[in-house]
């Protein structure tokens, strides 16, 4: 079945890099996403990667995709206290359908 | 820009009571979704509406009903609330079938006692 797994917590010091990992099971995923949820708010799309790409960089964010191992990671360079939030990995099974599978979320805490 | 607006933000119900969660989007999006978020379980899809006039069940539809009143509004109704429905509920919308991005509301925190 389809499943997306993430570790629940990550703590880093301000200025360090953060790496949030995600594994998924469905090899037919077309897009993989990273969403950010700040306290008391809904989810906001941070970035996404198409399944035929290995890497995508967007300012401080780097997404790496290892399709063979079904592993997705989000690296945040120079992590700031404002990056403290819950980060969700998600996959889209087929384009144009409703079916998004979300992970459990990783709570990132940035220590000053 | 309002985006996706959900009301109410907080609600406490007694077991057996009914209520409707409201969601409206002002972005002219075709598709709308209702998710619930529970600790350690990520987001699970309750119902979705691919376009105005259509609704379909998601992963966890039992105990819920929905109405796509028009293109803007998509409501979620709990006919007889149960403690297992205590959760944070999110409404989301998507522009069309070619655009994969979901836009989320800020959520409704529901407690059923």
PDB file of C-alpha atoms in Angstrom:
ATOM      1  CA  UNK A   1       0.000   0.000   0.000  1.00  0.00           C
ATOM      2  CA  UNK A   2       0.948   3.626  -0.146  1.00  0.00           C
ATOM      3  CA  UNK A   3       2.761   5.037   2.837  1.00  0.00           C
ATOM      4  CA  UNK A   4       4.975   8.013   3.596  1.00  0.00           C
ATOM      5  CA  UNK A   5       7.199   7.949   6.664  1.00  0.00           C
ATOM      6  CA  UNK A   6       9.107  10.666   8.449  1.00  0.00           C
ATOM      7  CA  UNK A   7      10.879  10.965  11.756  1.00  0.00           C
ATOM      8  CA  UNK A   8       8.845  12.973  14.254  1.00  0.00           C
ATOM      9  CA  UNK A   9      11.405  15.418  15.662  1.00  0.00           C
ATOM     10  CA  UNK A  10      14.579  17.244  14.690  1.00  0.00           C
ATOM     11  CA  UNK A  11      16.487  19.811  16.695  1.00  0.00           C
ATOM     12  CA  UNK A  12      19.277  21.985  15.266  1.00  0.00           C
ATOM     13  CA  UNK A  13      21.214  25.073  16.282  1.00  0.00           C
ATOM     14  CA  UNK A  14      20.633  28.364  14.519  1.00  0.00           C
ATOM     15  CA  UNK A  15      22.980  28.740  11.569  1.00  0.00           C
ATOM     16  CA  UNK A  16      23.447  24.988  11.089  1.00  0.00           C
ATOM     17  CA  UNK A  17      21.943  23.004   8.227  1.00  0.00           C
ATOM     18  CA  UNK A  18      18.821  20.927   8.784  1.00  0.00           C
ATOM     19  CA  UNK A  19      18.095  17.740   6.901  1.00  0.00           C
ATOM     20  CA  UNK A  20      14.595  16.304   7.051  1.00  0.00           C
ATOM     21  CA  UNK A  21      14.129  12.846   5.597  1.00  0.00           C
ATOM     22  CA  UNK A  22      11.172  11.013   4.139  1.00  0.00           C
ATOM     23  CA  UNK A  23      10.622   7.559   2.670  1.00  0.00           C
ATOM     24  CA  UNK A  24       7.713   6.565   0.486  1.00  0.00           C
ATOM     25  CA  UNK A  25       6.502   3.260  -0.830  1.00  0.00           C
ATOM     26  CA  UNK A  26       4.678   3.908  -4.079  1.00  0.00           C
ATOM     27  CA  UNK A  27       7.078   3.797  -7.009  1.00  0.00           C
ATOM     28  CA  UNK A  28       4.485   5.363  -9.326  1.00  0.00           C
ATOM     29  CA  UNK A  29       4.668   8.732  -7.547  1.00  0.00           C
ATOM     30  CA  UNK A  30       4.797  11.581 -10.029  1.00  0.00           C
ATOM     31  CA  UNK A  31       5.424  14.574  -7.778  1.00  0.00           C
ATOM     32  CA  UNK A  32       6.858  14.771  -4.281  1.00  0.00           C
ATOM     33  CA  UNK A  33       6.288  17.783  -2.083  1.00  0.00           C
ATOM     34  CA  UNK A  34       7.459  19.504   1.048  1.00  0.00           C
ATOM     35  CA  UNK A  35       4.891  21.500   3.001  1.00  0.00           C
ATOM     36  CA  UNK A  36       5.529  23.688   6.049  1.00  0.00           C
ATOM     37  CA  UNK A  37       3.060  24.180   8.882  1.00  0.00           C
ATOM     38  CA  UNK A  38       3.632  26.984  11.362  1.00  0.00           C
ATOM     39  CA  UNK A  39       1.806  26.955  14.729  1.00  0.00           C
ATOM     40  CA  UNK A  40      -1.913  27.585  14.373  1.00  0.00           C
ATOM     41  CA  UNK A  41      -1.752  27.756  10.596  1.00  0.00           C
ATOM     42  CA  UNK A  42      -2.492  25.605   7.603  1.00  0.00           C
ATOM     43  CA  UNK A  43       0.104  23.960   5.401  1.00  0.00           C
ATOM     44  CA  UNK A  44       2.047  25.981   2.866  1.00  0.00           C
ATOM     45  CA  UNK A  45       3.826  24.458  -0.088  1.00  0.00           C
ATOM     46  CA  UNK A  46       7.582  25.000   0.232  1.00  0.00           C
ATOM     47  CA  UNK A  47       8.834  23.181  -2.805  1.00  0.00           C
ATOM     48  CA  UNK A  48       8.206  20.125  -4.944  1.00  0.00           C
ATOM     49  CA  UNK A  49      10.151  17.872  -7.269  1.00  0.00           C
ATOM     50  CA  UNK A  50       9.092  15.874 -10.270  1.00  0.00           C
ATOM     51  CA  UNK A  51       9.912  12.195 -10.023  1.00  0.00           C
ATOM     52  CA  UNK A  52      12.349  12.243 -12.961  1.00  0.00           C
ATOM     53  CA  UNK A  53      14.598  14.761 -11.184  1.00  0.00           C
ATOM     54  CA  UNK A  54      17.357  14.010  -8.681  1.00  0.00           C
ATOM     55  CA  UNK A  55      17.764  17.415  -7.136  1.00  0.00           C
ATOM     56  CA  UNK A  56      16.109  20.797  -6.947  1.00  0.00           C
ATOM     57  CA  UNK A  57      17.526  23.904  -5.324  1.00  0.00           C
ATOM     58  CA  UNK A  58      15.551  26.952  -4.304  1.00  0.00           C
ATOM     59  CA  UNK A  59      17.494  29.545  -2.299  1.00  0.00           C
ATOM     60  CA  UNK A  60      18.199  27.938   1.108  1.00  0.00           C
ATOM     61  CA  UNK A  61      16.242  24.797   0.251  1.00  0.00           C
ATOM     62  CA  UNK A  62      17.681  21.744  -1.474  1.00  0.00           C
ATOM     63  CA  UNK A  63      15.530  18.726  -2.287  1.00  0.00           C
ATOM     64  CA  UNK A  64      17.214  15.426  -3.043  1.00  0.00           C
ATOM     65  CA  UNK A  65      15.342  12.463  -4.507  1.00  0.00           C
ATOM     66  CA  UNK A  66      16.697   8.926  -4.588  1.00  0.00           C
ATOM     67  CA  UNK A  67      14.091   7.114  -6.601  1.00  0.00           C
ATOM     68  CA  UNK A  68      15.804   3.741  -6.282  1.00  0.00           C
ATOM     69  CA  UNK A  69      15.624   3.865  -2.482  1.00  0.00           C
ATOM     70  CA  UNK A  70      12.339   5.846  -2.478  1.00  0.00           C
ATOM     71  CA  UNK A  71      13.971   8.458  -0.292  1.00  0.00           C
ATOM     72  CA  UNK A  72      13.319  12.198  -0.300  1.00  0.00           C
ATOM     73  CA  UNK A  73      15.155  14.785   1.760  1.00  0.00           C
ATOM     74  CA  UNK A  74      14.860  18.492   2.410  1.00  0.00           C
ATOM     75  CA  UNK A  75      17.972  20.411   3.385  1.00  0.00           C
ATOM     76  CA  UNK A  76      17.604  23.879   4.863  1.00  0.00           C
ATOM     77  CA  UNK A  77      20.859  25.831   4.829  1.00  0.00           C
ATOM     78  CA  UNK A  78      21.637  28.402   7.532  1.00  0.00           C
ATOM     79  CA  UNK A  79      18.593  27.403   9.589  1.00  0.00           C
ATOM     80  CA  UNK A  80      16.886  30.292  11.352  1.00  0.00           C
ATOM     81  CA  UNK A  81      14.481  30.375  14.317  1.00  0.00           C
ATOM     82  CA  UNK A  82      11.727  31.279  11.860  1.00  0.00           C
ATOM     83  CA  UNK A  83      12.206  27.862  10.262  1.00  0.00           C
ATOM     84  CA  UNK A  84      10.829  26.194  13.410  1.00  0.00           C
ATOM     85  CA  UNK A  85       7.696  24.416  12.201  1.00  0.00           C
ATOM     86  CA  UNK A  86       6.331  21.037  11.192  1.00  0.00           C
ATOM     87  CA  UNK A  87       7.454  19.843   7.775  1.00  0.00           C
ATOM     88  CA  UNK A  88       5.323  17.393   5.812  1.00  0.00           C
ATOM     89  CA  UNK A  89       6.472  15.235   2.974  1.00  0.00           C
ATOM     90  CA  UNK A  90       3.738  14.302   0.488  1.00  0.00           C
ATOM     91  CA  UNK A  91       3.451  12.382  -2.746  1.00  0.00           C
ATOM     92  CA  UNK A  92       1.052  12.592  -5.631  1.00  0.00           C
ATOM     93  CA  UNK A  93       0.307   9.194  -7.071  1.00  0.00           C
ATOM     94  CA  UNK A  94      -1.198  10.189 -10.381  1.00  0.00           C
ATOM     95  CA  UNK A  95      -1.268  13.659 -11.892  1.00  0.00           C
ATOM     96  CA  UNK A  96      -4.632  15.349 -11.990  1.00  0.00           C
ATOM     97  CA  UNK A  97      -6.203  13.187  -9.285  1.00  0.00           C
ATOM     98  CA  UNK A  98      -7.076  13.963  -5.712  1.00  0.00           C
ATOM     99  CA  UNK A  99      -4.722  11.419  -4.284  1.00  0.00           C
ATOM    100  CA  UNK A 100      -2.029  13.018  -2.160  1.00  0.00           C
ATOM    101  CA  UNK A 101      -0.442  10.920   0.581  1.00  0.00           C
ATOM    102  CA  UNK A 102       0.988  12.922   3.460  1.00  0.00           C
ATOM    103  CA  UNK A 103       3.628  11.846   5.928  1.00  0.00           C
ATOM    104  CA  UNK A 104       3.227  12.262   9.671  1.00  0.00           C
ATOM    105  CA  UNK A 105       5.284  15.459   9.726  1.00  0.00           C
ATOM    106  CA  UNK A 106       8.670  16.292  11.270  1.00  0.00           C
ATOM    107  CA  UNK A 107       8.732  18.935  13.969  1.00  0.00           C
ATOM    108  CA  UNK A 108      11.838  21.071  13.512  1.00  0.00           C
ATOM    109  CA  UNK A 109      13.019  23.026  16.523  1.00  0.00           C
ATOM    110  CA  UNK A 110      15.744  25.613  15.971  1.00  0.00           C
ATOM    111  CA  UNK A 111      17.754  26.512  19.035  1.00  0.00           C
ATOM    112  CA  UNK A 112      19.165  30.030  19.328  1.00  0.00           C
TER     113      UNK A 112
ATOM    114  CA  UNK B   1      -5.939  38.112  -0.614  1.00  0.00           C
ATOM    115  CA  UNK B   2      -8.104  35.902   1.590  1.00  0.00           C
ATOM    116  CA  UNK B   3      -7.263  32.552  -0.060  1.00  0.00           C
ATOM    117  CA  UNK B   4      -8.990  29.671   1.755  1.00  0.00           C
ATOM    118  CA  UNK B   5     -11.145  30.733   4.717  1.00  0.00           C
ATOM    119  CA  UNK B   6     -12.429  28.277   7.311  1.00  0.00           C
ATOM    120  CA  UNK B   7     -14.962  28.911  10.053  1.00  0.00           C
ATOM    121  CA  UNK B   8     -15.078  28.440  12.952  1.00  0.00           C
ATOM    122  CA  UNK B   9     -11.472  28.297  14.179  1.00  0.00           C
ATOM    123  CA  UNK B  10     -12.395  26.445  17.360  1.00  0.00           C
ATOM    124  CA  UNK B  11     -15.418  24.405  18.379  1.00  0.00           C
ATOM    125  CA  UNK B  12     -16.366  22.203  21.315  1.00  0.00           C
ATOM    126  CA  UNK B  13     -19.228  19.756  20.881  1.00  0.00           C
ATOM    127  CA  UNK B  14     -20.914  17.200  23.055  1.00  0.00           C
ATOM    128  CA  UNK B  15     -21.229  13.643  21.787  1.00  0.00           C
ATOM    129  CA  UNK B  16     -24.243  13.379  19.498  1.00  0.00           C
ATOM    130  CA  UNK B  17     -24.411  17.053  18.554  1.00  0.00           C
ATOM    131  CA  UNK B  18     -24.229  18.104  14.935  1.00  0.00           C
ATOM    132  CA  UNK B  19     -22.367  20.918  13.260  1.00  0.00           C
ATOM    133  CA  UNK B  20     -21.133  22.160   9.895  1.00  0.00           C
ATOM    134  CA  UNK B  21     -17.617  23.357   9.168  1.00  0.00           C
ATOM    135  CA  UNK B  22     -17.537  26.018   6.505  1.00  0.00           C
ATOM    136  CA  UNK B  23     -14.880  26.554   3.855  1.00  0.00           C
ATOM    137  CA  UNK B  24     -14.707  29.173   1.117  1.00  0.00           C
ATOM    138  CA  UNK B  25     -12.027  30.046  -1.412  1.00  0.00           C
ATOM    139  CA  UNK B  26     -11.822  33.180  -3.521  1.00  0.00           C
ATOM    140  CA  UNK B  27      -9.247  31.949  -6.039  1.00  0.00           C
ATOM    141  CA  UNK B  28     -11.685  30.435  -8.546  1.00  0.00           C
ATOM    142  CA  UNK B  29     -10.231  26.985  -7.888  1.00  0.00           C
ATOM    143  CA  UNK B  30     -11.979  23.940  -9.275  1.00  0.00           C
ATOM    144  CA  UNK B  31     -11.094  21.292  -6.674  1.00  0.00           C
ATOM    145  CA  UNK B  32     -11.638  21.400  -2.934  1.00  0.00           C
ATOM    146  CA  UNK B  33     -10.698  18.993  -0.144  1.00  0.00           C
ATOM    147  CA  UNK B  34     -11.342  18.243   3.501  1.00  0.00           C
ATOM    148  CA  UNK B  35      -8.542  16.694   5.576  1.00  0.00           C
ATOM    149  CA  UNK B  36      -8.213  15.837   9.224  1.00  0.00           C
ATOM    150  CA  UNK B  37      -4.927  16.031  11.098  1.00  0.00           C
ATOM    151  CA  UNK B  38      -4.295  13.809  14.089  1.00  0.00           C
ATOM    152  CA  UNK B  39      -1.073  13.537  16.094  1.00  0.00           C
ATOM    153  CA  UNK B  40       1.376  11.080  14.548  1.00  0.00           C
ATOM    154  CA  UNK B  41      -0.922  10.360  11.593  1.00  0.00           C
ATOM    155  CA  UNK B  42      -0.299  13.122   9.104  1.00  0.00           C
ATOM    156  CA  UNK B  43      -3.229  14.400   7.083  1.00  0.00           C
ATOM    157  CA  UNK B  44      -5.979  12.052   6.004  1.00  0.00           C
ATOM    158  CA  UNK B  45      -8.448  12.875   3.273  1.00  0.00           C
ATOM    159  CA  UNK B  46     -12.103  12.835   4.320  1.00  0.00           C
ATOM    160  CA  UNK B  47     -13.880  14.001   1.156  1.00  0.00           C
ATOM    161  CA  UNK B  48     -12.990  15.921  -1.926  1.00  0.00           C
ATOM    162  CA  UNK B  49     -14.771  17.721  -4.744  1.00  0.00           C
ATOM    163  CA  UNK B  50     -12.995  17.595  -8.088  1.00  0.00           C
ATOM    164  CA  UNK B  51     -15.282  20.264  -9.515  1.00  0.00           C
ATOM    165  CA  UNK B  52     -18.505  22.080  -8.746  1.00  0.00           C
ATOM    166  CA  UNK B  53     -21.351  19.592  -8.496  1.00  0.00           C
ATOM    167  CA  UNK B  54     -19.230  16.533  -7.694  1.00  0.00           C
ATOM    168  CA  UNK B  55     -18.061  15.034  -4.410  1.00  0.00           C
ATOM    169  CA  UNK B  56     -16.206  11.813  -3.615  1.00  0.00           C
ATOM    170  CA  UNK B  57     -15.079   9.903  -0.554  1.00  0.00           C
ATOM    171  CA  UNK B  58     -11.493   9.943   0.599  1.00  0.00           C
ATOM    172  CA  UNK B  59      -9.729   7.659   3.071  1.00  0.00           C
ATOM    173  CA  UNK B  60     -11.853   8.344   6.183  1.00  0.00           C
ATOM    174  CA  UNK B  61     -15.398   9.456   5.148  1.00  0.00           C
ATOM    175  CA  UNK B  62     -17.429   7.636   7.815  1.00  0.00           C
ATOM    176  CA  UNK B  63     -19.390   9.985  10.066  1.00  0.00           C
ATOM    177  CA  UNK B  64     -19.125  12.932   7.673  1.00  0.00           C
ATOM    178  CA  UNK B  65     -21.088  14.459   4.829  1.00  0.00           C
ATOM    179  CA  UNK B  66     -20.128  17.241   2.454  1.00  0.00           C
ATOM    180  CA  UNK B  67     -21.797  19.775   0.207  1.00  0.00           C
ATOM    181  CA  UNK B  68     -20.209  21.660  -2.672  1.00  0.00           C
ATOM    182  CA  UNK B  69     -22.634  24.544  -2.522  1.00  0.00           C
ATOM    183  CA  UNK B  70     -21.057  26.405  -5.434  1.00  0.00           C
ATOM    184  CA  UNK B  71     -17.577  26.822  -6.858  1.00  0.00           C
ATOM    185  CA  UNK B  72     -16.437  28.847  -3.839  1.00  0.00           C
ATOM    186  CA  UNK B  73     -17.848  26.871  -0.928  1.00  0.00           C
ATOM    187  CA  UNK B  74     -17.342  23.333   0.359  1.00  0.00           C
ATOM    188  CA  UNK B  75     -18.851  22.440   3.730  1.00  0.00           C
ATOM    189  CA  UNK B  76     -18.257  19.445   6.001  1.00  0.00           C
ATOM    190  CA  UNK B  77     -21.048  18.227   8.250  1.00  0.00           C
ATOM    191  CA  UNK B  78     -20.867  16.027  11.321  1.00  0.00           C
ATOM    192  CA  UNK B  79     -24.384  14.679  11.869  1.00  0.00           C
ATOM    193  CA  UNK B  80     -23.753  13.031  15.253  1.00  0.00           C
ATOM    194  CA  UNK B  81     -20.345  13.941  16.631  1.00  0.00           C
ATOM    195  CA  UNK B  82     -18.222  11.297  18.356  1.00  0.00           C
ATOM    196  CA  UNK B  83     -15.059  11.695  20.486  1.00  0.00           C
ATOM    197  CA  UNK B  84     -13.102   9.957  17.690  1.00  0.00           C
ATOM    198  CA  UNK B  85     -13.820  13.007  15.546  1.00  0.00           C
ATOM    199  CA  UNK B  86     -11.781  15.246  17.824  1.00  0.00           C
ATOM    200  CA  UNK B  87      -9.179  16.571  15.422  1.00  0.00           C
ATOM    201  CA  UNK B  88      -7.932  19.551  13.476  1.00  0.00           C
ATOM    202  CA  UNK B  89      -9.767  19.896  10.188  1.00  0.00           C
ATOM    203  CA  UNK B  90      -8.235  21.524   7.136  1.00  0.00           C
ATOM    204  CA  UNK B  91      -9.891  22.621   3.950  1.00  0.00           C
ATOM    205  CA  UNK B  92      -7.746  22.919   0.836  1.00  0.00           C
ATOM    206  CA  UNK B  93      -8.249  23.892  -2.777  1.00  0.00           C
ATOM    207  CA  UNK B  94      -6.417  23.312  -6.042  1.00  0.00           C
ATOM    208  CA  UNK B  95      -6.668  25.393  -9.206  1.00  0.00           C
ATOM    209  CA  UNK B  96      -7.260  22.616 -11.719  1.00  0.00           C
ATOM    210  CA  UNK B  97      -6.196  19.127 -12.699  1.00  0.00           C
ATOM    211  CA  UNK B  98      -2.959  20.365 -14.290  1.00  0.00           C
ATOM    212  CA  UNK B  99      -1.767  22.229 -11.190  1.00  0.00           C
ATOM    213  CA  UNK B 100      -0.523  20.076  -8.346  1.00  0.00           C
ATOM    214  CA  UNK B 101      -0.316  22.767  -5.670  1.00  0.00           C
ATOM    215  CA  UNK B 102      -2.740  22.641  -2.749  1.00  0.00           C
ATOM    216  CA  UNK B 103      -3.720  25.814  -0.910  1.00  0.00           C
ATOM    217  CA  UNK B 104      -4.755  25.264   2.728  1.00  0.00           C
ATOM    218  CA  UNK B 105      -6.972  27.113   5.143  1.00  0.00           C
ATOM    219  CA  UNK B 106      -5.787  27.763   8.700  1.00  0.00           C
ATOM    220  CA  UNK B 107      -7.814  24.927  10.194  1.00  0.00           C
ATOM    221  CA  UNK B 108     -10.663  24.260  12.623  1.00  0.00           C
ATOM    222  CA  UNK B 109      -9.788  22.708  15.964  1.00  0.00           C
ATOM    223  CA  UNK B 110     -12.718  20.519  17.005  1.00  0.00           C
ATOM    224  CA  UNK B 111     -13.124  18.819  20.376  1.00  0.00           C
ATOM    225  CA  UNK B 112     -15.928  16.339  20.985  1.00  0.00           C
ATOM    226  CA  UNK B 113     -16.547  15.587  24.644  1.00  0.00           C
TER     227      UNK B 113
END
